[in-house]
Short mmCIF file of C-alpha atoms in Angstrom, two decimals:
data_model
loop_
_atom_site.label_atom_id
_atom_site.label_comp_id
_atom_site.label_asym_id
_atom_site.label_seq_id
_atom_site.Cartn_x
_atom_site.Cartn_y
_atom_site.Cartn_z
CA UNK A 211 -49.36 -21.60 -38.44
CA UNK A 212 -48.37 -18.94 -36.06
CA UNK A 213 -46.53 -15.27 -36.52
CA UNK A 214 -43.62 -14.16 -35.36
CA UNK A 215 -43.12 -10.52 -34.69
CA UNK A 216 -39.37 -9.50 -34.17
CA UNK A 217 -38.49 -6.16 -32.47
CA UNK A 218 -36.14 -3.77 -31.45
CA UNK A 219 -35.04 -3.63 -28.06
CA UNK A 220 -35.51 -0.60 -26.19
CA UNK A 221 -32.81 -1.09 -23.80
CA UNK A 222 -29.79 1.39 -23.68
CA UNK A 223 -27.69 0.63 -26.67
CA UNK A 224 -28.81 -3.34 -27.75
CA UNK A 225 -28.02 -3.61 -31.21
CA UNK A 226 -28.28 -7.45 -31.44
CA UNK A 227 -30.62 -8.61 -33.22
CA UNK A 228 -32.45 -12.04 -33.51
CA UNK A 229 -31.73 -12.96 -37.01
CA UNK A 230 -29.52 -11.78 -40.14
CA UNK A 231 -31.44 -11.78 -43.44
CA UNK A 232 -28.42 -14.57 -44.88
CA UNK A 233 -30.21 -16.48 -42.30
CA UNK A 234 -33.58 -15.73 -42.62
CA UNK A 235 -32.84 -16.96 -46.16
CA UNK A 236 -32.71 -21.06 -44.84
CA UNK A 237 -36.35 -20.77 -42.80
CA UNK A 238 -38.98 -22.43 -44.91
CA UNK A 239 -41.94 -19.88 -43.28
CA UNK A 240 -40.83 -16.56 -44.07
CA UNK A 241 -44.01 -15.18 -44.67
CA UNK A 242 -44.79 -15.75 -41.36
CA UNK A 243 -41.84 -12.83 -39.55
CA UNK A 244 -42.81 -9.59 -39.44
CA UNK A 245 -39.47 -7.39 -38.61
CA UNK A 246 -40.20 -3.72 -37.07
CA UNK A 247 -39.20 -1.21 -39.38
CA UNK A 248 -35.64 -0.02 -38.91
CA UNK A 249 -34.57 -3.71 -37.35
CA UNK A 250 -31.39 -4.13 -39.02
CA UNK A 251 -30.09 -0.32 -38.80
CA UNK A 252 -28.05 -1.29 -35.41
CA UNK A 253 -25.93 -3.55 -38.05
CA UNK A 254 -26.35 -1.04 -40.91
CA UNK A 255 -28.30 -3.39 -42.61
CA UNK A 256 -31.26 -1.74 -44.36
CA UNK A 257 -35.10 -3.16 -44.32
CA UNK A 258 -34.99 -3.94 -48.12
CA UNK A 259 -32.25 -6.64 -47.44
CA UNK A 260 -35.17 -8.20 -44.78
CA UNK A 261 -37.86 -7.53 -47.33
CA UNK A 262 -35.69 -9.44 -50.16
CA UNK A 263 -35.90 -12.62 -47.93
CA UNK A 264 -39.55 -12.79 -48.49
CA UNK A 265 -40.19 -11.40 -44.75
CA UNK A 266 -42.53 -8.09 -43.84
CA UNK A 267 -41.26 -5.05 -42.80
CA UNK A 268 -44.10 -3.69 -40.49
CA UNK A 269 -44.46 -1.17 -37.91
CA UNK A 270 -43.74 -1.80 -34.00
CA UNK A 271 -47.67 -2.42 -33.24
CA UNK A 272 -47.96 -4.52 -35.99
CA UNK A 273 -45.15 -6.65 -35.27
CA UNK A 274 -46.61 -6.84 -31.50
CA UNK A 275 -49.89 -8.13 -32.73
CA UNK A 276 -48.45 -11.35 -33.84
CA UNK A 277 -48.36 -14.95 -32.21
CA UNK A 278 -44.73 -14.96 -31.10
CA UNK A 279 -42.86 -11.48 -30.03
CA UNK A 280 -39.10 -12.05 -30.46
CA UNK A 281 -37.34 -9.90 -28.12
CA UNK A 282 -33.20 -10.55 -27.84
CA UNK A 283 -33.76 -8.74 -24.07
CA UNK A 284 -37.03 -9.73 -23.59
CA UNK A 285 -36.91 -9.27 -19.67
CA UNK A 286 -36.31 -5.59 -20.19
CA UNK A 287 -39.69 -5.06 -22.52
CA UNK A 288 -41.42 -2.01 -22.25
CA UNK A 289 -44.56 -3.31 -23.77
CA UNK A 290 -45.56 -6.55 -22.01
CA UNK A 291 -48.32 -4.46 -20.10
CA UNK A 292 -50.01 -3.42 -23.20
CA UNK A 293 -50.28 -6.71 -24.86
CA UNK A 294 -53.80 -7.46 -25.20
CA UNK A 295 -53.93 -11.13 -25.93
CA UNK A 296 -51.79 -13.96 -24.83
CA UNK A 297 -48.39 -14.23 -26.78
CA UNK A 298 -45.60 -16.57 -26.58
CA UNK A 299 -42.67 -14.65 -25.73
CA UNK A 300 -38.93 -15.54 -27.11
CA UNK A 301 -35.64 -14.44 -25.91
CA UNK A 302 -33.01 -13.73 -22.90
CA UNK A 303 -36.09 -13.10 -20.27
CA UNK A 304 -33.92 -13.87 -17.01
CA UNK A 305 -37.69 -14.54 -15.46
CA UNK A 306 -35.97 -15.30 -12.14
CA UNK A 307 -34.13 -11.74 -11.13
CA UNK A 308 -36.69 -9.67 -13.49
CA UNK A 309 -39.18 -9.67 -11.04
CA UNK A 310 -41.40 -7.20 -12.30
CA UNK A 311 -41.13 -8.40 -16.20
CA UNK A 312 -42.50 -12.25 -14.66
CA UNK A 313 -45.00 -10.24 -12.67
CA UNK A 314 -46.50 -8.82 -16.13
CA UNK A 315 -45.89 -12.35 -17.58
CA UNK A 316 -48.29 -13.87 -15.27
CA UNK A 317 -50.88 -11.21 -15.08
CA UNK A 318 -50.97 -11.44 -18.73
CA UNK A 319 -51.54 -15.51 -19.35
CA UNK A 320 -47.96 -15.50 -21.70
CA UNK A 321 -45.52 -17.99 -21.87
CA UNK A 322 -41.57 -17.76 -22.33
CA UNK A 323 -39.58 -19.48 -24.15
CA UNK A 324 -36.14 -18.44 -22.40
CA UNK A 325 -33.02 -18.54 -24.50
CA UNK A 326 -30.81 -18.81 -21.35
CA UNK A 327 -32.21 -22.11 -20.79
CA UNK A 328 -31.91 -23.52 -23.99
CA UNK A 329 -29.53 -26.12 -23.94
CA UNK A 330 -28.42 -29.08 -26.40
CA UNK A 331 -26.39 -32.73 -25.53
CA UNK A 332 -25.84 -30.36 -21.90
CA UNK A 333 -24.39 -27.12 -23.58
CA UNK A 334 -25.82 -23.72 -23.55
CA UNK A 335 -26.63 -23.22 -26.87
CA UNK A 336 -25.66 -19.70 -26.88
CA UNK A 337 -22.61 -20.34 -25.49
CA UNK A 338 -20.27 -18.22 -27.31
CA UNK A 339 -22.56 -15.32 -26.56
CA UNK A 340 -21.25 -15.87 -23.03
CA UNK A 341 -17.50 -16.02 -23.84
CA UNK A 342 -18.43 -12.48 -25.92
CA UNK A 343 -19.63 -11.29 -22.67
CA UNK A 344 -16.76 -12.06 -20.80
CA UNK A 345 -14.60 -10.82 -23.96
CA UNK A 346 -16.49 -7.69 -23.76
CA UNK A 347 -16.53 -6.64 -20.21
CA UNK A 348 -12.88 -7.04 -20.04
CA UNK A 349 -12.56 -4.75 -23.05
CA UNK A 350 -14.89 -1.30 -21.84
CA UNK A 351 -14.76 -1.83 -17.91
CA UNK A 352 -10.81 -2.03 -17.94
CA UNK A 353 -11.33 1.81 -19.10
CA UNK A 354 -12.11 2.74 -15.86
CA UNK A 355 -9.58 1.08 -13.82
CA UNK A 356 -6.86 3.54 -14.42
CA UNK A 357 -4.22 0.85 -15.22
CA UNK A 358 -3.61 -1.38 -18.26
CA UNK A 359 -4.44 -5.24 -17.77
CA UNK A 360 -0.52 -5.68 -17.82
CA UNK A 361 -0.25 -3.76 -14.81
CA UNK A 362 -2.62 -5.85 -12.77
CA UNK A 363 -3.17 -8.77 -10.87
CA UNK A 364 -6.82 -10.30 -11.57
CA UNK A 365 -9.03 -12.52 -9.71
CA UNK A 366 -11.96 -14.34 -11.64
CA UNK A 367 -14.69 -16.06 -9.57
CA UNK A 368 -16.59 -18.54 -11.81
CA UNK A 369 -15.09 -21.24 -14.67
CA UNK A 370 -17.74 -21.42 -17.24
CA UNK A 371 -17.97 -19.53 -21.18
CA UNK A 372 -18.25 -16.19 -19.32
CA UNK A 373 -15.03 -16.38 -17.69
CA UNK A 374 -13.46 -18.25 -20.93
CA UNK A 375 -13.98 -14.76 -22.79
CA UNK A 376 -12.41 -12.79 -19.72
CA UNK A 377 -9.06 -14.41 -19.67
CA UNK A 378 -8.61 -15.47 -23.50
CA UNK A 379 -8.41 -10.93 -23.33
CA UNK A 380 -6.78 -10.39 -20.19
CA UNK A 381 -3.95 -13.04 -21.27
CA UNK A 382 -3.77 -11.29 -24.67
CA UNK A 383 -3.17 -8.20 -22.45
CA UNK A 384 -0.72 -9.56 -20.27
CA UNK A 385 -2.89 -9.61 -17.02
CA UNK A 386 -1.51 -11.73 -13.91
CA UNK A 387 -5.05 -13.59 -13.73
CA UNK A 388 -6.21 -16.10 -11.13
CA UNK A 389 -9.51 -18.27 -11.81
CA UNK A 390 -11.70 -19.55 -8.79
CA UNK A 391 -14.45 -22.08 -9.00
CA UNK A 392 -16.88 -22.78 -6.36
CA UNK A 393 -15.14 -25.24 -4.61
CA UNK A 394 -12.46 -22.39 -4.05
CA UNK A 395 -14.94 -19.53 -2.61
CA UNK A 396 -13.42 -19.17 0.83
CA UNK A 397 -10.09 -19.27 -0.92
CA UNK A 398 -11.55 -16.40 -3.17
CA UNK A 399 -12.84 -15.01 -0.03
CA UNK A 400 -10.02 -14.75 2.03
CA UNK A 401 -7.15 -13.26 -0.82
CA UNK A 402 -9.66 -10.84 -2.28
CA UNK A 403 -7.02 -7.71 -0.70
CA UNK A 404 -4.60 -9.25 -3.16
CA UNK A 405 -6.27 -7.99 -6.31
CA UNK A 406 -6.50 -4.62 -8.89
CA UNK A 407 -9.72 -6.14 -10.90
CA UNK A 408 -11.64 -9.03 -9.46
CA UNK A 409 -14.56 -10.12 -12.23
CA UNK A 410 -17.66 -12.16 -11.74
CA UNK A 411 -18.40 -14.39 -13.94
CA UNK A 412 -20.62 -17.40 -11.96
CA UNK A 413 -23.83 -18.79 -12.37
CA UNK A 414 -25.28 -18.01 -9.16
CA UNK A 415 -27.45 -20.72 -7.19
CA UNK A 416 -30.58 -18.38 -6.61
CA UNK A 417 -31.53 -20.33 -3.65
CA UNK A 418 -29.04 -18.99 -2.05
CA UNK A 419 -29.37 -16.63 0.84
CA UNK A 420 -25.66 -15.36 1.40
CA UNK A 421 -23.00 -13.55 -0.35
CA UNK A 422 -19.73 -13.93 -1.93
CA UNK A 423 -18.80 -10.16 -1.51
CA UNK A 424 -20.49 -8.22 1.11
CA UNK A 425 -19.96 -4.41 1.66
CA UNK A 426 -17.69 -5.06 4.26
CA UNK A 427 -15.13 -6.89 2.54
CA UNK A 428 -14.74 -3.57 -0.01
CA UNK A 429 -12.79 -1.99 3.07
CA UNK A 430 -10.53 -5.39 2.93
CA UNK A 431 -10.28 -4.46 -0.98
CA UNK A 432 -7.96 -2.06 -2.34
CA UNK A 433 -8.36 1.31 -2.86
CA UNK A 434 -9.15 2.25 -6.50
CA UNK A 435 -10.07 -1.76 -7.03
CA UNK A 436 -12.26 -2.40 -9.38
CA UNK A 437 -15.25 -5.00 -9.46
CA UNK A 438 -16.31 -5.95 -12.70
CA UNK A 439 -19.68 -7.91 -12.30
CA UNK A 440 -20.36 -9.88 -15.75
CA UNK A 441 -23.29 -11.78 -13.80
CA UNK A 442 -24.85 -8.54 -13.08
CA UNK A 443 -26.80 -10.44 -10.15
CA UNK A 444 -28.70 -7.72 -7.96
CA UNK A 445 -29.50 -8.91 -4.74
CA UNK A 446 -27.42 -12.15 -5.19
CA UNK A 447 -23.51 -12.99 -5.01
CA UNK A 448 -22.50 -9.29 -4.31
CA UNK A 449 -24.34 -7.08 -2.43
CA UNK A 450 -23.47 -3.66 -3.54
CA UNK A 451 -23.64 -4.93 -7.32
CA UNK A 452 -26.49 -3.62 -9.38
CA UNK A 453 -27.27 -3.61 -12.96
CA UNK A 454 -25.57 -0.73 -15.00
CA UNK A 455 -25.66 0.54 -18.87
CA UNK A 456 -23.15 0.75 -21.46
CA UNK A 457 -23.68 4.84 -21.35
CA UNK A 458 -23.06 4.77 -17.53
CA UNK A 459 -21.15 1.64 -16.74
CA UNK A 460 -19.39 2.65 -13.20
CA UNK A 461 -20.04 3.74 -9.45
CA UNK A 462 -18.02 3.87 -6.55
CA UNK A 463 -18.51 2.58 -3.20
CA UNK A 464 -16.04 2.68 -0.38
CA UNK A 465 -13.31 3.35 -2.98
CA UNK A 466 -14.02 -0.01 -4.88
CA UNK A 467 -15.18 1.22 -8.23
CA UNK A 468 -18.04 -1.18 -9.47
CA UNK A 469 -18.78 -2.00 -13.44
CA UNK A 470 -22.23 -4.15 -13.93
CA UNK A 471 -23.36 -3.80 -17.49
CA UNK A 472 -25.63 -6.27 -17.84
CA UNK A 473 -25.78 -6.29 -21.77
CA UNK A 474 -22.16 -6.27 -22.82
CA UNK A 475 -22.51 -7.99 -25.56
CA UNK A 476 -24.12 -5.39 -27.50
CA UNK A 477 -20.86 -3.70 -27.63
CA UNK A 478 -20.12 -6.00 -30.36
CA UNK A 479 -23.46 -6.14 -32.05
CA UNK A 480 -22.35 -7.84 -35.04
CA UNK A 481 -20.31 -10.81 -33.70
CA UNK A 482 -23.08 -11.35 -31.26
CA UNK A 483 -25.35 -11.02 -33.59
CA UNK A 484 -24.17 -13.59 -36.46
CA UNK A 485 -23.73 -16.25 -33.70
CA UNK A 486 -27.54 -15.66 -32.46
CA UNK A 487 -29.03 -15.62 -36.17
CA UNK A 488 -26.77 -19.28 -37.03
CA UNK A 489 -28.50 -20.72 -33.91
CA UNK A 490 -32.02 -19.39 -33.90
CA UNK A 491 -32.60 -19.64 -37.71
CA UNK A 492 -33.15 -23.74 -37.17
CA UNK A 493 -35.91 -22.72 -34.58
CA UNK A 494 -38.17 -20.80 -36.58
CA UNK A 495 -39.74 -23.08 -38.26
CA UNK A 496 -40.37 -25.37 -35.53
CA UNK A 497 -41.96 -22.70 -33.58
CA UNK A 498 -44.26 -21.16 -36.04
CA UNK A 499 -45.35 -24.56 -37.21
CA UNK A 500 -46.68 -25.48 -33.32
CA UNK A 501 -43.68 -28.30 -33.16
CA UNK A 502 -40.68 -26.71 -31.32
CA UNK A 503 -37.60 -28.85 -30.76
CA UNK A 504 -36.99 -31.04 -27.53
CA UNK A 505 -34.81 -28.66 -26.21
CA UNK A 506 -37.09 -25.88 -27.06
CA UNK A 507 -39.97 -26.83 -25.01
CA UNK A 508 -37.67 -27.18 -22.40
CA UNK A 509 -36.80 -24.12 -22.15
CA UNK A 510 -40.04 -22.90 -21.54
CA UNK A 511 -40.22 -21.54 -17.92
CA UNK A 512 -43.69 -19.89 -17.76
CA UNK A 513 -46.76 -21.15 -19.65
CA UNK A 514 -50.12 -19.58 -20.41
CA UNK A 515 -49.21 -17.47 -17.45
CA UNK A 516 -48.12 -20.06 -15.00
CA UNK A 517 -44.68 -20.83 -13.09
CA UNK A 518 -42.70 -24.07 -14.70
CA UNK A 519 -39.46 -23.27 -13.46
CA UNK A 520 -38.82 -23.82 -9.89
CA UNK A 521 -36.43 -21.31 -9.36
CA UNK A 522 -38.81 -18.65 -9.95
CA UNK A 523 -40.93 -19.57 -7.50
CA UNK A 524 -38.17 -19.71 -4.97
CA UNK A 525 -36.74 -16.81 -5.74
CA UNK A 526 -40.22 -15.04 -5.75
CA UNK A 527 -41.17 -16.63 -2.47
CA UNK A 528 -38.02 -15.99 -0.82
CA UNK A 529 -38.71 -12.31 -1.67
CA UNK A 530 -42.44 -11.71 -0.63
CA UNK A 531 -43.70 -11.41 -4.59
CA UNK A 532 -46.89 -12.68 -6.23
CA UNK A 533 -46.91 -16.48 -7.43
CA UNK A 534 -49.34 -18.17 -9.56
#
């Protein structure tokens, strides 16, 4: 029977959380999660609702000493380095882009179980914490474009859950939106003058050696434009897009203003949150007791500190890095 250890994010402003204690209430092995002290305060939720469940309310090292370390942005940890023992790491890791997270991951013998690849019967099981995304984004970068959505024409590059969320707001809002899929890039391409907000919302082949936007095309773009990059992608699909936080979401370059948060979600900690905790509470068990679900052990991209998924080692290779 293995531990699980669930902690707070460090990254600017994540108030999601793994699990709600209504939740933690269905998992048979609640002896076995240890929550950091102060886990629930994001969702002013206090420890002793935790502690009613039956669970632990521990300190951050003691909650990193156990088996599993649940982590909602596990790719952004600040404490895989000082792990001292192999763990098996759960949540969003991203292992492909968060180069030097993997690196640490492999030095360190751990394995990840990644929740963006968890899928069931072919759908993201997460998927409406993509549509929140989109949902999100729309919501705080639309802030900083000067006009409201009504009073723009929008271009959205990508036709998945991400880009569901964007234009269920933007049509509340009155936006003039278009929607591009892949098939459509050079179309996108070629009318990207046309729009006031163009948002990114594609799952980006990482293979990939091109670009959908380059820095030149910003002086085809109009002035004031704004990019709003919900893939937050660096080094991909647009290549003056790089990661941004919720306490500075914007930049400029050649007049385009750029919004990348890569964590939008957490603007809405709650509804993210209670749509997490209903999915991950039926994976508890499975994973303390040493029998994770089919599409669980899927989802594991790095094990005991060696490369499963392909696309990291392409992505790695392509870039020069270290691969066991």
């Amino acid at each position: 029977m293995k531990t699980m250890g669930l902690l707070i994010s460090h990254k600017n402003k994540e108030g999601r959380r793994a699990l709600l204690p209504e939740d933690v209430s269905g998992v048979r092995n609640k002896a076995q999660l240890f929550f950091e002290t102060g886990y629930g305060e994001s969702l002013f939720i206090d420890d002793a609702a935790y502690a009613a469940t039956g669970a632990h309310i521990v300190s951050r090292e003691e909650a990193l000493a156990c088996d599993v370390i649940c982590d909602v942005k596990l790719g952004n940890a600040d404490y895989i380095e000082s792990l001292t023992a192999p763990k098996l790491l759960f949540g969003w890791a991203h292992a492909v882009q968060m180069a030097d997270f993997t690196s640490a991951v492999l030095r360190g013998g751990h394995t990840v179980l990644a929740w963006e690849n968890i899928y069931e019967s072919n759908r993201y099981v997460f998927y409406r914490n993509r549509e929140v995304a989109g949902e999100a984004a729309v919501l705080h970068a639309f802030r900083y474009c000067g006009k409201m959505p009504y009073d723009t024409r929008v271009a959205i590059f990508g036709r998945g859950q991400t880009s569901k969320g964007a234009l269920r707001i933007l049509h509340g809002l009155g936006a003039q939106v278009d929607v591009y899929t892949f098939r459509q890039e050079e179309l996108f391409k070629k009318n990207l003058p046309e729009y006031d907000v163009i948002i990114n919302c594609v799952l980006w082949d990482v293979t990939r050696t091109d670009r959908v936007i380059y820095r030149a095309d910003l002086q085809r773009m109009k002035k004031g434009a704004l990019i709003i990059d919900v893939s937050c992608d660096q080094d991909l699909e647009i290549e003056t897009a790089h990661p941004t936080t919720i306490d500075d979401p914007v930049y400029t370059v050649d007049g385009v203003v750029h919004y990348a948060v890569d964590n939008t979600p957490a603007l809405f900690p709650y509804t993210a949150t209670r749509e997490l905790s209903q999915k991950l509470c039926a994976m508890i068990d499975p994973l303390l007791e040493g029998k994770p679900l089919a599409r669980m052990k899927k989802a594991v991209v790095i094990e005991n500190g060696h490369i499963l998924d392909e696309s990291i080692t392409q992505y790695r290779q392509a870039r020069g890095l270290f691969v066991q």
